Short mmCIF file of C-alpha atoms in Angstrom, two decimals:
data_model
loop_
_atom_site.label_atom_id
_atom_site.label_comp_id
_atom_site.label_asym_id
_atom_site.label_seq_id
_atom_site.Cartn_x
_atom_site.Cartn_y
_atom_site.Cartn_z
CA ASP K 20 114.61 -62.22 73.27
CA ALA K 21 116.95 -63.14 70.43
CA GLY K 22 119.78 -61.18 71.86
CA VAL K 23 121.75 -58.54 69.97
CA ILE K 24 121.53 -59.15 66.26
CA GLN K 25 124.21 -58.06 63.80
CA SER K 26 124.37 -58.23 60.00
CA PRO K 27 126.10 -59.26 57.93
CA ARG K 28 128.18 -61.88 59.84
CA HIS K 29 130.91 -61.76 57.23
CA GLU K 30 131.78 -59.06 54.76
CA VAL K 31 134.52 -59.11 52.16
CA THR K 32 135.02 -55.98 50.13
CA GLU K 33 137.60 -54.15 48.14
CA MET K 34 139.56 -51.13 49.17
CA GLY K 35 137.60 -47.90 48.50
CA GLN K 36 134.18 -49.49 48.79
CA GLU K 37 131.53 -48.37 51.30
CA VAL K 38 130.70 -50.82 54.04
CA THR K 39 127.62 -50.69 56.30
CA LEU K 40 127.30 -52.83 59.38
CA ARG K 41 124.00 -53.19 61.12
CA CYS K 42 122.87 -53.84 64.71
CA LYS K 43 119.60 -54.49 66.46
CA PRO K 44 119.95 -54.15 70.23
CA ILE K 45 118.03 -56.12 72.78
CA SER K 46 114.55 -54.67 73.21
CA GLY K 47 114.37 -52.27 76.13
CA HIS K 48 118.11 -51.55 76.25
CA ASP K 49 118.96 -47.90 76.12
CA TYR K 50 122.71 -48.06 75.61
CA LEU K 51 124.32 -49.25 72.42
CA PHE K 52 128.09 -49.72 71.85
CA TRP K 53 130.19 -50.35 68.77
CA TYR K 54 133.54 -52.09 69.30
CA ARG K 55 136.30 -53.13 66.97
CA GLN K 56 138.49 -56.15 67.83
CA THR K 57 141.92 -56.94 66.29
CA MET K 58 144.77 -59.06 67.48
CA MET K 59 147.05 -56.00 67.61
CA ARG K 60 144.74 -53.52 69.38
CA GLY K 61 142.37 -55.77 71.34
CA LEU K 62 138.82 -54.65 72.00
CA GLU K 63 138.40 -50.91 71.18
CA LEU K 64 135.24 -48.86 71.89
CA LEU K 65 134.44 -46.84 68.80
CA ILE K 66 131.24 -45.02 69.84
CA TYR K 67 128.31 -45.41 72.12
CA PHE K 68 124.76 -44.14 72.20
CA ASN K 69 122.36 -43.54 75.06
CA ASN K 70 118.67 -43.24 74.16
CA ASN K 71 119.66 -43.04 70.51
CA VAL K 72 121.95 -40.04 71.05
CA PRO K 73 125.72 -40.43 70.40
CA ILE K 74 127.49 -39.78 73.68
CA ASP K 75 131.15 -40.45 73.04
CA ASP K 76 132.64 -40.98 69.58
CA SER K 77 136.24 -40.34 70.60
CA GLY K 78 137.16 -43.88 69.61
CA MET K 79 136.12 -43.48 66.00
CA PRO K 80 139.40 -43.74 64.05
CA GLU K 81 138.82 -41.02 61.52
CA ASP K 82 136.22 -39.31 59.34
CA ARG K 83 135.79 -42.39 57.21
CA PHE K 84 133.84 -43.93 60.05
CA SER K 85 130.31 -42.78 60.96
CA ALA K 86 127.55 -44.28 63.09
CA LYS K 87 123.87 -43.59 63.38
CA MET K 88 121.01 -44.74 65.57
CA PRO K 89 117.78 -43.55 63.95
CA ASN K 90 115.61 -45.37 66.51
CA ALA K 91 115.82 -47.54 69.60
CA SER K 92 115.95 -50.81 67.62
CA PHE K 93 118.53 -50.13 64.93
CA SER K 94 122.01 -48.78 64.48
CA THR K 95 124.54 -48.65 61.66
CA LEU K 96 128.28 -48.26 61.42
CA LYS K 97 129.49 -47.09 58.06
CA ILE K 98 133.00 -47.02 56.65
CA GLN K 99 133.53 -44.96 53.51
CA PRO K 100 135.94 -45.47 51.87
CA SER K 101 137.20 -48.74 53.38
CA GLU K 102 140.90 -49.54 53.71
CA PRO K 103 142.71 -52.88 54.37
CA ARG K 104 143.60 -51.73 57.87
CA ASP K 105 139.89 -51.62 58.71
CA SER K 106 139.84 -55.38 58.60
CA ALA K 107 138.65 -56.60 61.98
CA VAL K 108 135.72 -58.03 63.82
CA TYR K 109 133.12 -55.36 64.70
CA PHE K 110 130.95 -56.06 67.70
CA CYS K 111 127.76 -54.28 68.71
CA ALA K 112 126.68 -54.50 72.34
CA SER K 113 123.65 -53.22 74.21
CA SER K 114 122.82 -52.67 77.82
CA SER K 115 120.32 -51.22 80.25
CA LEU K 116 121.25 -49.58 83.48
CA ARG K 117 120.43 -51.77 86.46
CA TRP K 118 120.17 -50.91 90.14
CA THR K 119 121.33 -53.42 92.69
CA SER K 120 123.27 -51.82 95.56
CA GLY K 121 124.02 -48.96 93.11
CA PRO K 122 123.96 -48.64 89.32
CA TYR K 123 125.73 -50.94 86.93
CA ASN K 124 125.65 -51.63 83.20
CA GLU K 125 126.11 -55.22 82.02
CA GLN K 126 126.81 -55.28 78.26
CA PHE K 127 125.47 -57.95 75.95
CA PHE K 128 127.40 -58.56 72.82
CA GLY K 129 126.18 -59.50 69.39
CA PRO K 130 127.87 -62.24 67.33
CA GLY K 131 130.05 -59.74 65.45
CA THR K 132 130.74 -58.89 61.87
CA ARG K 133 134.06 -60.14 60.47
CA LEU K 134 135.16 -57.48 57.92
CA THR K 135 137.87 -58.17 55.39
CA VAL K 136 138.98 -55.33 53.10
CA LEU K 137 141.17 -56.47 50.22
CA GLY M 25 143.06 -41.02 81.55
CA GLU M 26 141.27 -44.14 82.83
CA ASN M 27 142.83 -47.46 82.08
CA VAL M 28 142.78 -51.09 83.11
CA GLU M 29 145.91 -53.22 83.12
CA GLN M 30 145.52 -56.96 82.83
CA HIS M 31 148.15 -59.65 83.50
CA PRO M 32 149.33 -62.01 82.32
CA SER M 33 148.65 -61.76 78.58
CA THR M 34 149.00 -65.52 78.20
CA LEU M 35 148.57 -68.18 80.91
CA SER M 36 149.14 -71.82 80.41
CA VAL M 37 148.11 -74.25 83.17
CA GLN M 38 147.78 -77.96 83.58
CA GLU M 39 144.24 -79.35 83.47
CA GLY M 40 142.97 -79.59 87.02
CA ASP M 41 145.20 -76.80 88.33
CA SER M 42 144.04 -73.28 89.27
CA ALA M 43 144.38 -70.15 87.12
CA VAL M 44 144.56 -66.53 88.36
CA ILE M 45 144.22 -63.40 86.21
CA LYS M 46 144.83 -59.98 87.71
CA CYS M 47 143.64 -56.54 86.75
CA THR M 48 144.47 -53.09 88.03
CA TYR M 49 142.23 -50.05 87.46
CA SER M 50 142.94 -46.33 87.76
CA ASP M 51 139.53 -44.64 88.31
CA SER M 52 138.73 -44.65 92.04
CA ALA M 53 135.08 -44.04 91.15
CA SER M 54 134.76 -47.42 89.44
CA ASN M 55 132.17 -49.55 91.14
CA TYR M 56 131.37 -52.40 88.76
CA PHE M 57 133.93 -55.02 87.63
CA PRO M 58 132.79 -57.65 85.14
CA TRP M 59 134.75 -60.52 83.64
CA TYR M 60 134.00 -61.77 80.12
CA LYS M 61 135.04 -64.98 78.40
CA GLN M 62 135.54 -65.11 74.68
CA GLU M 63 135.95 -68.47 72.98
CA LEU M 64 137.60 -68.64 69.59
CA GLY M 65 135.37 -67.09 66.92
CA LYS M 66 132.66 -66.23 69.41
CA ARG M 67 131.38 -63.11 71.17
CA PRO M 68 132.55 -62.04 74.64
CA GLN M 69 130.13 -63.27 77.31
CA LEU M 70 129.80 -62.30 80.97
CA ILE M 71 130.89 -65.04 83.33
CA ILE M 72 130.95 -63.22 86.65
CA ASP M 73 130.96 -59.70 88.02
CA ILE M 74 131.51 -57.94 91.32
CA ARG M 75 130.27 -54.70 92.77
CA SER M 76 132.36 -52.40 94.85
CA ASN M 77 130.47 -53.10 98.04
CA VAL M 78 131.74 -56.72 98.29
CA GLY M 79 135.22 -58.16 98.41
CA GLU M 80 134.60 -61.54 96.92
CA LYS M 81 132.03 -63.46 94.84
CA LYS M 82 132.02 -67.09 93.92
CA ASP M 83 130.13 -69.09 91.34
CA GLN M 84 131.05 -72.77 91.26
CA ARG M 85 134.65 -73.03 89.99
CA ILE M 86 135.15 -69.29 89.37
CA ALA M 87 135.53 -66.52 91.85
CA VAL M 88 136.46 -62.85 91.74
CA THR M 89 138.12 -60.80 94.47
CA LEU M 90 138.27 -57.05 94.74
CA ASN M 91 140.68 -54.84 96.70
CA LYS M 92 139.37 -51.28 96.41
CA THR M 93 142.21 -49.79 98.40
CA ALA M 94 144.80 -51.18 96.03
CA LYS M 95 142.45 -50.80 93.04
CA HIS M 96 142.89 -54.31 91.79
CA PHE M 97 140.63 -57.34 91.18
CA SER M 98 141.36 -60.88 90.19
CA LEU M 99 139.65 -63.87 88.54
CA HIS M 100 140.24 -67.28 90.04
CA ILE M 101 139.39 -70.51 88.20
CA THR M 102 139.80 -73.75 90.10
CA GLU M 103 139.99 -77.30 88.80
CA THR M 104 140.53 -76.00 85.22
CA GLN M 105 138.98 -77.98 82.40
CA PRO M 106 139.64 -77.95 78.60
CA GLU M 107 136.51 -75.86 78.08
CA ASP M 108 138.05 -73.13 80.13
CA SER M 109 140.42 -72.40 77.25
CA ALA M 110 139.53 -68.94 75.99
CA VAL M 111 140.47 -65.27 76.15
CA TYR M 112 139.34 -63.58 79.38
CA PHE M 113 138.74 -59.82 79.57
CA CYS M 114 138.33 -57.80 82.76
CA ALA M 115 136.60 -54.43 82.73
CA ALA M 116 135.89 -51.56 85.14
CA SER M 117 133.06 -49.02 85.07
CA ILE M 118 133.82 -45.37 84.42
CA ARG M 119 131.74 -42.23 83.79
CA ASP M 120 128.30 -42.63 82.40
CA TYR M 121 128.43 -46.31 83.23
CA GLN M 122 130.78 -47.14 80.37
CA LEU M 123 133.27 -49.95 80.69
CA ILE M 124 136.95 -49.71 80.15
CA TRP M 125 138.54 -52.99 79.18
CA GLY M 126 141.71 -54.83 79.91
CA ALA M 127 143.80 -56.17 77.00
CA GLY M 128 142.75 -59.79 77.60
CA THR M 129 144.41 -63.00 78.83
CA LYS M 130 144.66 -66.02 76.67
CA LEU M 131 144.19 -69.07 78.94
CA ILE M 132 145.52 -72.37 77.69
CA ILE M 133 144.62 -75.57 79.46
CA LYS M 134 147.16 -78.28 78.86
CA PRO M 135 145.87 -81.82 78.94
#
């Protein structure tokens, strides 16, 4: 398996533009997570899906952010309109529940998308 | 709410010495505690994890210990090498098998 795939790897845009980040999880994984990482705020969970259904979006900063997972192999994170404070590295991670002496959920991260909003 | 506190935020050690990073969690139901390493410009990657039914796990130069009573767990790296320089994150499982993350520790190995 190629691992979690994200595109684009780098995105530079101007304030007010729409940005769409894409993620392909590892085949067979039924959890998908979107994270944002900045120096100031560290690693923040934005939203996660289980079996393509959004479970917890309490980390989404505001209405400008939206995420979808139309099928098990694809998810998008959209920012509209983008603002300079959205500049960060956005990671997608996927996982599948495992059972060894109880359930656990190892997350596998994609390479990230570095977003710069000018 | 649930949280994980991680200390120190920065740790500088001489090459060959040991490094210890500590985390404290709040959810007594947590039962899975992974440690991730993130090199500069790269993705976080799992280096070791521990389940709540064991107190210690070792993999070559790295080990993790867990004290469920005190709700804290630690990462130990022995005989540190330059390639150990990175940011290390601890995490603890919470409801629906999510992970809640520590703020990270920047480990610097001095030559």
